[in-house]
Amino acid sequence: MFPLERSVRPIMVSLRMSTRSLPMVAILGLSDFLALTLAGVAAVYLRLAWGGQYEAALYAPLWPFVGLFLLAYTAAELYPAVGLSPVDELRRVCLYTTFTYLVLGAGLFLTRESETYSRGVFLLAWVLSLGMVLLGRLLARQIFARYPWWGYQVLILGAGCTGELVVKTLKNQPNFGFKPVAVLDDQPPRVDSLAGVPILGPLSMAPQLAHRHDIHYAIVAMPGVKREKLLSLLEQYGRTFPHLLMIPDLFGVASLWVSSKDLGGILGLEIRQQLLLPGPRLIKTLLDLGLTVIVGILLLPLLAAIALLVRLDSPGPLFYGHHRLGQNSLPFVAWKFRTMVPNADQVLERYFEANPALRSQWSRDHKLRYDPRITRIGQFLRRTSLDELPQLWNVLRGEMSLVGPRPIVEEEIFRYAEKYGLYTKVLPGITGLWQVSGRNNVSYDERVNLDAYYVRNWSVWLDIYILLRTIWVVLTGDGAY
């Protein structure tokens, strides 16, 4: 029997506390305004410090042009950016920021003001704007995303496995801005809630709840329902909710770069196979080589310092090479700074003899939180991922990519099962979704799913997002041991 309205009333009190996305728009808009302003000010004074010949006050009257960027972001639907994936947000911020700077540059040229202002300041402001806007939005979400007033309330229509998956995903990723507040189903399971979200009653309650509590979003999470009933649901509740999202029965298919197409009144979903397009693959290769050369040159002093510390910390070689499987299952040697003692196998076996309960953990994940084989400097290198820097050489040799699936050994193939074919389509990476999604706190099965997701949704923008997230993860040490 479904709960009565009287028993639902205490839950609805908490729904009223959640407001529309006005605070979210205000915070993101203020973050963007401050980021763009700081980028402009920093560009002016950095160029002065590097020999610029102008008065800083010359640029003060230009601050109203920040409004053009906010208008461009509004056109890009970056306010409030509810339900927008971080990769798509990265793409839109970069494209619309660059486009606005091009428009400003063209305007200065046409008005003959380009000779008044420094081109160095213009280029610096563009680069700094990209970084500061993205950083500002990241910090805003880190600080505010878990507050109840952030984002939109959403009803989940369907209390089955898919509904539970949707609820857990949205609660674990509050950055999306969807707050699941209630679940409705005509045949609910024998529980009162899904992942802490109450199951209130049948689907027929949806219009009542939507109007009474100003809920504008609903997610239809019933992929197995018959076509006739699904069409009826979409027709009926499409008049109630301005935003109605449907979870299709397409699990395991690329989700990041899917777009709808109208085929003469027939709905079609275009799934772009980026791996088959020569242009994006060429850009990925050029990105790998260009960044590897630049980063490698800049890090030469650090590489020399690490090599010296490894040599002083314990006897043995500087580097450790391990056979891994790459693209098309071709074996290669992946290089790292040595982080273990020379007799690592014997040390590990003695450790298992003294701690037999940890042998099963090793068999399951091939990871130990406290690994007795790791040297003192090795613990630091692993925690910061600096031990993987020699793999830049593997990238130059075409054996690895900066971003890709985690390189595996032959003994791990069975863990990938049918997903191993996806793994072999791309080069393994120095970093990847596993490293930016919790690293060692992620189970092995989740690692496999993350690798599969990366291959299915691969794009240059996804690579850039992972590289930026890698910097954040390395600085914070998230999931490292």
Short mmCIF file of C-alpha atoms in Angstrom, two decimals:
data_model
loop_
_atom_site.label_atom_id
_atom_site.label_comp_id
_atom_site.label_asym_id
_atom_site.label_seq_id
_atom_site.Cartn_x
_atom_site.Cartn_y
_atom_site.Cartn_z
CA MET A 1 0.00 0.00 0.00
CA PHE A 2 1.30 3.45 -0.90
CA PRO A 3 1.96 6.03 1.85
CA LEU A 4 -0.88 8.43 2.51
CA GLU A 5 -0.54 12.16 1.93
CA ARG A 6 -0.44 12.70 5.69
CA SER A 7 2.60 10.46 6.06
CA VAL A 8 4.26 12.18 3.11
CA ARG A 9 3.88 15.68 4.54
CA PRO A 10 7.06 15.65 6.69
CA ILE A 11 9.09 14.68 3.63
CA MET A 12 7.53 17.44 1.55
CA VAL A 13 8.70 20.04 4.09
CA SER A 14 12.28 19.27 3.05
CA LEU A 15 11.29 19.65 -0.61
CA ARG A 16 10.12 23.22 -0.03
CA MET A 17 13.56 24.11 1.31
CA SER A 18 15.10 23.42 -2.11
CA THR A 19 14.71 26.40 -4.44
CA ARG A 20 15.15 26.87 -8.15
CA SER A 21 18.59 27.41 -9.62
CA LEU A 22 18.80 31.19 -9.06
CA PRO A 23 21.54 30.84 -6.40
CA MET A 24 23.41 28.49 -8.73
CA VAL A 25 23.25 31.01 -11.60
CA ALA A 26 24.34 33.84 -9.30
CA ILE A 27 27.32 31.91 -7.91
CA LEU A 28 28.51 30.68 -11.33
CA GLY A 29 28.01 34.15 -12.84
CA LEU A 30 29.94 35.81 -10.01
CA SER A 31 32.68 33.19 -10.30
CA ASP A 32 33.00 33.82 -14.05
CA PHE A 33 32.99 37.60 -13.57
CA LEU A 34 35.74 37.47 -10.96
CA ALA A 35 37.78 34.95 -12.98
CA LEU A 36 37.63 37.03 -16.18
CA THR A 37 38.41 40.25 -14.30
CA LEU A 38 41.36 38.70 -12.48
CA ALA A 39 42.62 37.22 -15.76
CA GLY A 40 42.55 40.66 -17.38
CA VAL A 41 44.28 42.39 -14.46
CA ALA A 42 46.91 39.64 -14.21
CA ALA A 43 47.58 39.84 -17.96
CA VAL A 44 48.12 43.63 -17.78
CA TYR A 45 50.60 43.47 -14.91
CA LEU A 46 52.39 40.33 -16.11
CA ARG A 47 53.06 41.99 -19.46
CA LEU A 48 54.31 45.08 -17.63
CA ALA A 49 56.65 42.91 -15.60
CA TRP A 50 57.96 41.37 -18.83
CA GLY A 51 58.91 44.70 -20.39
CA GLY A 52 55.59 46.15 -21.51
CA GLN A 53 55.60 49.87 -22.40
CA TYR A 54 52.17 51.25 -21.42
CA GLU A 55 50.16 52.62 -18.50
CA ALA A 56 48.09 50.02 -16.67
CA ALA A 57 45.25 52.56 -16.32
CA LEU A 58 44.81 52.38 -20.11
CA TYR A 59 42.95 49.08 -19.68
CA ALA A 60 40.65 50.15 -16.84
CA PRO A 61 37.80 51.37 -19.13
CA LEU A 62 37.62 47.91 -20.76
CA TRP A 63 36.12 46.10 -17.75
CA PRO A 64 32.50 46.35 -19.06
CA PHE A 65 33.50 43.99 -21.88
CA VAL A 66 33.39 41.21 -19.29
CA GLY A 67 29.62 41.36 -19.83
CA LEU A 68 30.13 40.08 -23.39
CA PHE A 69 31.65 36.89 -22.03
CA LEU A 70 28.74 36.40 -19.63
CA LEU A 71 26.31 36.85 -22.52
CA ALA A 72 28.28 34.31 -24.56
CA TYR A 73 28.20 31.84 -21.66
CA THR A 74 24.46 32.37 -21.36
CA ALA A 75 24.06 31.57 -25.06
CA ALA A 76 26.14 28.43 -24.47
CA GLU A 77 23.70 27.36 -21.74
CA LEU A 78 26.41 27.53 -19.10
CA TYR A 79 23.91 29.05 -16.68
CA PRO A 80 22.90 27.13 -14.68
CA ALA A 81 24.62 24.23 -16.54
CA VAL A 82 22.31 21.69 -14.89
CA GLY A 83 22.88 18.16 -16.17
CA LEU A 84 25.89 19.26 -18.21
CA SER A 85 28.78 16.82 -18.20
CA PRO A 86 32.12 18.32 -17.07
CA VAL A 87 33.65 17.42 -20.44
CA ASP A 88 30.93 19.28 -22.34
CA GLU A 89 31.25 22.23 -19.94
CA LEU A 90 35.00 22.32 -20.63
CA ARG A 91 34.34 22.31 -24.38
CA ARG A 92 31.77 25.10 -24.21
CA VAL A 93 33.85 27.31 -21.92
CA CYS A 94 36.91 26.97 -24.17
CA LEU A 95 35.04 27.52 -27.44
CA TYR A 96 32.88 30.44 -26.32
CA THR A 97 35.72 32.17 -24.46
CA THR A 98 37.94 31.89 -27.52
CA PHE A 99 35.15 33.05 -29.83
CA THR A 100 34.48 36.12 -27.66
CA TYR A 101 38.16 37.05 -27.63
CA LEU A 102 38.23 36.72 -31.43
CA VAL A 103 35.22 39.03 -31.68
CA LEU A 104 36.92 41.56 -29.39
CA GLY A 105 40.14 41.28 -31.39
CA ALA A 106 38.25 41.87 -34.65
CA GLY A 107 36.49 44.87 -33.11
CA LEU A 108 39.78 46.42 -32.01
CA PHE A 109 41.21 45.88 -35.49
CA LEU A 110 38.22 47.42 -37.26
CA THR A 111 38.22 50.47 -34.96
CA ARG A 112 41.99 50.85 -35.35
CA GLU A 113 42.43 50.47 -31.60
CA SER A 114 44.67 47.44 -32.05
CA GLU A 115 47.72 49.70 -32.13
CA THR A 116 46.76 51.15 -28.73
CA TYR A 117 46.60 47.91 -26.79
CA SER A 118 49.29 45.26 -26.36
CA ARG A 119 48.89 41.99 -28.26
CA GLY A 120 50.79 40.29 -25.44
CA VAL A 121 48.16 41.41 -22.92
CA PHE A 122 45.41 40.14 -25.23
CA LEU A 123 46.98 36.69 -25.60
CA LEU A 124 47.82 36.43 -21.90
CA ALA A 125 44.27 37.42 -20.94
CA TRP A 126 42.85 34.74 -23.26
CA VAL A 127 44.99 31.94 -21.82
CA LEU A 128 44.47 33.06 -18.22
CA SER A 129 40.72 33.40 -18.77
CA LEU A 130 40.43 29.79 -19.88
CA GLY A 131 42.23 28.51 -16.80
CA MET A 132 40.65 30.84 -14.25
CA VAL A 133 37.06 30.38 -15.44
CA LEU A 134 37.40 26.61 -15.32
CA LEU A 135 39.13 26.72 -11.93
CA GLY A 136 36.53 29.11 -10.53
CA ARG A 137 33.67 26.85 -11.62
CA LEU A 138 35.42 23.80 -10.16
CA LEU A 139 35.89 25.53 -6.80
CA ALA A 140 32.30 26.83 -6.80
CA ARG A 141 30.97 23.30 -7.23
CA GLN A 142 33.38 21.87 -4.68
CA ILE A 143 32.12 24.37 -2.11
CA PHE A 144 28.40 24.65 -2.87
CA ALA A 145 27.23 21.62 -4.87
CA ARG A 146 26.12 19.61 -1.82
CA TYR A 147 23.90 22.36 -0.45
CA PRO A 148 20.16 21.63 -0.91
CA TRP A 149 19.53 24.91 -2.75
CA TRP A 150 22.07 24.09 -5.47
CA GLY A 151 20.43 22.99 -8.72
CA TYR A 152 16.98 21.59 -9.45
CA GLN A 153 14.71 19.16 -7.68
CA VAL A 154 13.93 16.10 -9.80
CA LEU A 155 11.37 13.29 -9.55
CA ILE A 156 12.47 9.78 -10.49
CA LEU A 157 9.75 7.82 -12.30
CA GLY A 158 10.64 4.17 -11.78
CA ALA A 159 11.82 2.36 -8.65
CA GLY A 160 13.58 -0.55 -10.33
CA CYS A 161 17.29 -1.18 -10.79
CA THR A 162 17.64 1.68 -13.27
CA GLY A 163 15.88 4.10 -10.94
CA GLU A 164 18.17 3.09 -8.10
CA LEU A 165 21.22 3.55 -10.36
CA VAL A 166 20.04 7.03 -11.36
CA VAL A 167 19.43 8.05 -7.73
CA LYS A 168 22.85 6.81 -6.59
CA THR A 169 24.61 8.47 -9.51
CA LEU A 170 22.97 11.85 -8.94
CA LYS A 171 23.60 11.74 -5.19
CA ASN A 172 27.24 10.76 -5.70
CA GLN A 173 27.74 13.48 -8.33
CA PRO A 174 25.99 16.61 -7.03
CA ASN A 175 27.89 18.71 -9.56
CA PHE A 176 25.26 17.79 -12.15
CA GLY A 177 22.77 19.94 -10.23
CA PHE A 178 19.96 17.36 -10.11
CA LYS A 179 18.58 16.73 -6.61
CA PRO A 180 16.46 13.54 -6.52
CA VAL A 181 13.75 14.23 -3.94
CA ALA A 182 11.21 11.47 -4.53
CA VAL A 183 10.64 8.24 -6.45
CA LEU A 184 7.29 7.16 -7.96
CA ASP A 185 6.34 3.74 -9.30
CA ASP A 186 3.11 1.80 -9.88
CA GLN A 187 4.79 -1.40 -8.72
CA PRO A 188 7.38 -0.33 -6.17
CA PRO A 189 9.75 -2.74 -4.42
CA ARG A 190 9.08 -3.65 -0.79
CA VAL A 191 11.19 -0.81 0.52
CA ASP A 192 10.37 2.75 1.52
CA SER A 193 13.28 4.42 -0.24
CA LEU A 194 16.01 4.11 -2.85
CA ALA A 195 19.45 5.17 -1.62
CA GLY A 196 17.80 7.45 0.94
CA VAL A 197 15.26 8.99 -1.48
CA PRO A 198 11.66 8.17 -0.44
CA ILE A 199 9.30 6.14 -2.64
CA LEU A 200 6.10 8.16 -2.26
CA GLY A 201 3.51 6.40 -4.38
CA PRO A 202 2.21 5.69 -7.89
CA LEU A 203 3.14 7.58 -11.04
CA SER A 204 -0.22 9.36 -10.96
CA MET A 205 1.08 11.48 -8.05
CA ALA A 206 3.62 13.18 -10.35
CA PRO A 207 1.45 16.11 -11.54
CA GLN A 208 0.28 16.81 -7.98
CA LEU A 209 3.81 16.85 -6.58
CA ALA A 210 5.15 18.88 -9.51
CA HIS A 211 2.57 21.66 -9.15
CA ARG A 212 2.56 21.75 -5.36
CA HIS A 213 6.34 21.81 -4.93
CA ASP A 214 7.43 23.55 -8.14
CA ILE A 215 9.37 20.56 -9.52
CA HIS A 216 10.35 21.12 -13.15
CA TYR A 217 12.45 18.03 -13.87
CA ALA A 218 11.51 14.35 -14.03
CA ILE A 219 13.58 11.36 -15.12
CA VAL A 220 11.79 8.35 -16.63
CA ALA A 221 13.95 5.44 -15.43
CA MET A 222 11.99 2.49 -16.80
CA PRO A 223 13.96 1.22 -19.81
CA GLY A 224 12.25 -2.17 -19.85
CA VAL A 225 8.68 -0.84 -20.06
CA LYS A 226 6.60 -1.66 -23.15
CA ARG A 227 6.64 0.83 -25.97
CA GLU A 228 2.94 1.68 -25.70
CA LYS A 229 3.17 2.46 -21.99
CA LEU A 230 6.36 4.46 -22.45
CA LEU A 231 4.77 6.63 -25.16
CA SER A 232 1.76 7.14 -22.90
CA LEU A 233 3.99 8.21 -20.02
CA LEU A 234 5.95 10.64 -22.18
CA GLU A 235 2.75 12.13 -23.59
CA GLN A 236 1.04 12.40 -20.20
CA TYR A 237 3.93 13.82 -18.15
CA GLY A 238 5.43 15.85 -20.96
CA ARG A 239 2.61 18.31 -20.27
CA THR A 240 3.51 18.42 -16.56
CA PHE A 241 7.29 18.78 -16.55
CA PRO A 242 9.09 21.36 -18.72
CA HIS A 243 12.10 19.03 -18.65
CA LEU A 244 11.46 15.30 -19.03
CA LEU A 245 14.52 13.06 -19.34
CA MET A 246 14.27 9.46 -20.49
CA ILE A 247 16.80 6.73 -19.73
CA PRO A 248 16.88 4.52 -22.88
CA ASP A 249 17.59 0.81 -22.91
CA LEU A 250 21.07 1.40 -24.35
CA PHE A 251 23.43 0.54 -21.51
CA GLY A 252 26.98 -0.03 -22.75
CA VAL A 253 26.63 2.44 -25.65
CA ALA A 254 28.58 5.70 -25.93
CA SER A 255 26.76 8.45 -24.03
CA LEU A 256 28.97 11.53 -24.17
CA TRP A 257 28.75 12.44 -27.86
CA VAL A 258 25.20 11.32 -28.76
CA SER A 259 22.91 13.78 -30.56
CA SER A 260 19.29 13.47 -31.67
CA LYS A 261 18.33 13.61 -35.33
CA ASP A 262 14.92 14.16 -36.90
CA LEU A 263 14.50 11.66 -39.75
CA GLY A 264 11.26 12.94 -41.22
CA GLY A 265 9.39 12.67 -37.94
CA ILE A 266 11.36 9.63 -36.76
CA LEU A 267 13.66 10.07 -33.77
CA GLY A 268 17.20 8.97 -34.45
CA LEU A 269 20.24 8.97 -32.18
CA GLU A 270 23.58 9.68 -33.85
CA ILE A 271 26.43 7.99 -31.99
CA ARG A 272 29.66 9.47 -33.26
CA GLN A 273 32.46 6.91 -33.32
CA GLN A 274 35.38 9.24 -32.68
CA LEU A 275 37.84 6.36 -32.88
CA LEU A 276 36.98 5.95 -36.57
CA LEU A 277 37.47 9.62 -37.49
CA PRO A 278 40.99 10.44 -38.75
CA GLY A 279 40.83 14.11 -37.73
CA PRO A 280 40.35 13.59 -33.97
CA ARG A 281 42.89 10.76 -33.94
CA LEU A 282 45.49 13.02 -35.62
CA ILE A 283 44.77 15.78 -33.08
CA LYS A 284 45.24 13.28 -30.24
CA THR A 285 48.60 12.19 -31.66
CA LEU A 286 49.79 15.77 -32.11
CA LEU A 287 48.58 16.63 -28.59
CA ASP A 288 50.51 13.67 -27.18
CA LEU A 289 53.75 14.50 -28.97
CA GLY A 290 53.57 18.26 -28.44
CA LEU A 291 52.77 18.12 -24.73
CA THR A 292 55.27 15.32 -24.13
CA VAL A 293 58.14 17.28 -25.65
CA ILE A 294 57.23 20.50 -23.82
CA VAL A 295 56.58 18.83 -20.46
CA GLY A 296 59.65 16.59 -20.80
CA ILE A 297 61.96 19.56 -21.36
CA LEU A 298 60.44 21.55 -18.48
CA LEU A 299 60.71 18.58 -16.12
CA LEU A 300 64.31 17.65 -16.87
CA PRO A 301 65.60 19.15 -13.56
CA LEU A 302 62.88 17.31 -11.63
CA LEU A 303 63.66 14.03 -13.41
CA ALA A 304 67.35 14.41 -12.52
CA ALA A 305 66.49 15.15 -8.87
CA ILE A 306 64.21 12.11 -8.62
CA ALA A 307 66.85 9.87 -10.19
CA LEU A 308 69.38 11.06 -7.59
CA LEU A 309 66.96 10.41 -4.70
CA VAL A 310 66.15 6.91 -5.98
CA ARG A 311 69.86 6.14 -6.22
CA LEU A 312 70.57 7.42 -2.67
CA ASP A 313 67.52 5.79 -1.06
CA SER A 314 68.25 2.13 -1.86
CA PRO A 315 70.53 0.00 -4.04
CA GLY A 316 69.31 -1.07 -7.44
CA PRO A 317 68.53 0.35 -10.90
CA LEU A 318 66.99 3.79 -11.41
CA PHE A 319 64.18 2.55 -13.63
CA TYR A 320 61.84 -0.41 -13.56
CA GLY A 321 60.49 -1.84 -16.81
CA HIS A 322 57.40 -4.03 -16.81
CA HIS A 323 55.86 -5.86 -19.77
CA ARG A 324 52.37 -4.56 -20.56
CA LEU A 325 49.81 -5.03 -23.31
CA GLY A 326 49.17 -2.09 -25.62
CA GLN A 327 47.05 -1.25 -28.62
CA ASN A 328 46.05 -4.31 -30.67
CA SER A 329 47.39 -6.49 -27.80
CA LEU A 330 50.99 -5.70 -28.76
CA PRO A 331 53.38 -6.11 -25.77
CA PHE A 332 55.72 -3.32 -24.74
CA VAL A 333 57.87 -2.34 -21.76
CA ALA A 334 56.37 0.42 -19.62
CA TRP A 335 59.01 2.37 -17.69
CA LYS A 336 58.79 3.84 -14.21
CA PHE A 337 61.16 5.10 -11.58
CA ARG A 338 61.97 2.19 -9.29
CA THR A 339 59.88 2.43 -6.12
CA MET A 340 60.51 -1.05 -4.64
CA VAL A 341 63.34 -2.78 -2.87
CA PRO A 342 65.47 -5.12 -5.07
CA ASN A 343 64.16 -8.38 -3.49
CA ALA A 344 60.51 -7.31 -3.74
CA ASP A 345 59.01 -10.76 -4.40
CA GLN A 346 60.61 -12.33 -1.33
CA VAL A 347 59.59 -9.38 0.86
CA LEU A 348 55.98 -9.65 -0.32
CA GLU A 349 55.81 -13.40 0.30
CA ARG A 350 57.16 -12.99 3.84
CA TYR A 351 54.57 -10.25 4.41
CA PHE A 352 51.73 -12.58 3.31
CA GLU A 353 53.03 -15.32 5.61
CA ALA A 354 52.81 -12.89 8.51
CA ASN A 355 49.47 -11.41 7.30
CA PRO A 356 47.58 -14.20 5.46
CA ALA A 357 44.30 -12.23 5.40
CA LEU A 358 45.84 -9.68 3.01
CA ARG A 359 46.61 -12.31 0.34
CA SER A 360 42.98 -12.30 -0.81
CA GLN A 361 43.01 -8.49 -1.07
CA TRP A 362 46.10 -8.72 -3.27
CA SER A 363 44.49 -11.41 -5.46
CA ARG A 364 41.39 -9.25 -5.88
CA ASP A 365 42.85 -5.80 -6.59
CA HIS A 366 46.64 -6.27 -7.03
CA LYS A 367 46.96 -3.34 -4.59
CA LEU A 368 47.89 -3.07 -0.91
CA ARG A 369 47.38 0.06 1.15
CA TYR A 370 50.58 -0.69 3.10
CA ASP A 371 52.95 -2.42 0.70
CA PRO A 372 56.16 -3.61 2.42
CA ARG A 373 58.09 -3.59 -0.87
CA ILE A 374 57.87 0.19 -1.32
CA THR A 375 60.95 2.26 -0.50
CA ARG A 376 60.81 5.55 1.40
CA ILE A 377 61.19 7.72 -1.70
CA GLY A 378 58.95 5.25 -3.53
CA GLN A 379 56.05 6.04 -1.20
CA PHE A 380 56.32 9.72 -2.11
CA LEU A 381 56.69 9.00 -5.82
CA ARG A 382 53.63 6.76 -5.87
CA ARG A 383 51.50 9.13 -3.83
CA THR A 384 52.27 11.95 -6.27
CA SER A 385 52.38 9.68 -9.37
CA LEU A 386 55.84 11.05 -10.18
CA ASP A 387 57.11 7.49 -10.57
CA GLU A 388 55.28 7.35 -13.92
CA LEU A 389 57.12 10.28 -15.51
CA PRO A 390 59.56 7.99 -17.44
CA GLN A 391 56.54 6.78 -19.41
CA LEU A 392 56.85 10.01 -21.38
CA TRP A 393 59.48 8.00 -23.26
CA ASN A 394 56.82 5.38 -24.06
CA VAL A 395 54.61 8.16 -25.44
CA LEU A 396 57.40 9.39 -27.74
CA ARG A 397 57.91 5.80 -28.95
CA GLY A 398 54.20 5.52 -29.82
CA GLU A 399 53.60 2.75 -27.26
CA MET A 400 51.48 4.82 -24.88
CA SER A 401 49.36 7.96 -24.87
CA LEU A 402 49.20 10.70 -22.26
CA VAL A 403 45.57 9.65 -21.66
CA GLY A 404 44.11 6.19 -22.08
CA PRO A 405 43.11 2.99 -20.32
CA ARG A 406 45.33 1.71 -17.53
CA PRO A 407 48.09 -0.50 -19.04
CA ILE A 408 47.53 -4.12 -18.00
CA VAL A 409 49.47 -7.39 -18.01
CA GLU A 410 48.43 -10.59 -19.75
CA GLU A 411 47.21 -12.14 -16.48
CA GLU A 412 44.56 -9.40 -16.20
CA ILE A 413 42.86 -10.07 -19.55
CA PHE A 414 40.23 -12.36 -18.00
CA ARG A 415 39.17 -9.52 -15.67
CA TYR A 416 38.17 -7.46 -18.71
CA ALA A 417 36.16 -10.33 -20.29
CA GLU A 418 34.16 -9.02 -23.29
CA LYS A 419 35.45 -5.47 -22.68
CA TYR A 420 39.02 -6.48 -23.55
CA GLY A 421 38.28 -5.81 -27.24
CA LEU A 422 37.52 -2.19 -26.34
CA TYR A 423 40.77 -1.93 -24.39
CA THR A 424 42.87 -2.95 -27.41
CA LYS A 425 41.39 -0.23 -29.65
CA VAL A 426 43.47 2.58 -28.15
CA LEU A 427 46.91 3.14 -26.67
CA PRO A 428 47.11 2.75 -22.89
CA GLY A 429 47.69 5.99 -21.03
CA ILE A 430 49.94 7.46 -18.37
CA THR A 431 46.76 8.85 -16.85
CA GLY A 432 43.11 8.05 -17.41
CA LEU A 433 39.63 7.98 -15.95
CA TRP A 434 40.72 5.52 -13.26
CA GLN A 435 43.38 7.89 -11.96
CA VAL A 436 40.98 10.86 -11.76
CA SER A 437 38.05 8.88 -10.31
CA GLY A 438 39.49 7.76 -7.00
CA ARG A 439 42.53 5.74 -8.15
CA ASN A 440 43.17 3.01 -5.57
CA ASN A 441 39.82 3.62 -3.87
CA VAL A 442 38.11 2.27 -7.00
CA SER A 443 37.44 -1.48 -7.26
CA TYR A 444 38.87 -3.50 -10.13
CA ASP A 445 35.47 -3.95 -11.78
CA GLU A 446 34.95 -0.19 -11.66
CA ARG A 447 38.36 0.32 -13.28
CA VAL A 448 37.31 -1.95 -16.14
CA ASN A 449 34.05 -0.05 -16.60
CA LEU A 450 35.91 3.28 -16.57
CA ASP A 451 38.30 2.04 -19.25
CA ALA A 452 35.35 0.85 -21.36
CA TYR A 453 33.58 4.19 -20.88
CA TYR A 454 36.71 6.05 -22.02
CA VAL A 455 37.01 4.06 -25.24
CA ARG A 456 33.31 4.38 -26.09
CA ASN A 457 33.26 8.13 -25.42
CA TRP A 458 36.77 9.03 -26.53
CA SER A 459 37.39 12.54 -27.80
CA VAL A 460 40.09 15.19 -27.60
CA TRP A 461 37.92 17.13 -25.13
CA LEU A 462 37.69 14.10 -22.86
CA ASP A 463 41.50 13.84 -22.96
CA ILE A 464 41.91 17.51 -22.06
CA TYR A 465 39.44 17.13 -19.18
CA ILE A 466 41.32 14.11 -17.81
CA LEU A 467 44.67 15.91 -18.07
CA LEU A 468 43.31 18.88 -16.13
CA ARG A 469 41.71 16.59 -13.54
CA THR A 470 45.02 14.73 -13.22
CA ILE A 471 46.75 17.92 -12.08
CA TRP A 472 44.04 18.41 -9.42
CA VAL A 473 44.24 14.78 -8.26
CA VAL A 474 48.04 14.82 -8.03
CA LEU A 475 47.98 18.05 -5.99
CA THR A 476 45.31 16.74 -3.60
CA GLY A 477 46.61 13.15 -3.44
CA ASP A 478 43.09 11.75 -3.91
CA GLY A 479 43.04 7.95 -3.65
CA ALA A 480 46.82 7.59 -3.78
CA TYR A 481 48.74 4.99 -1.78
#
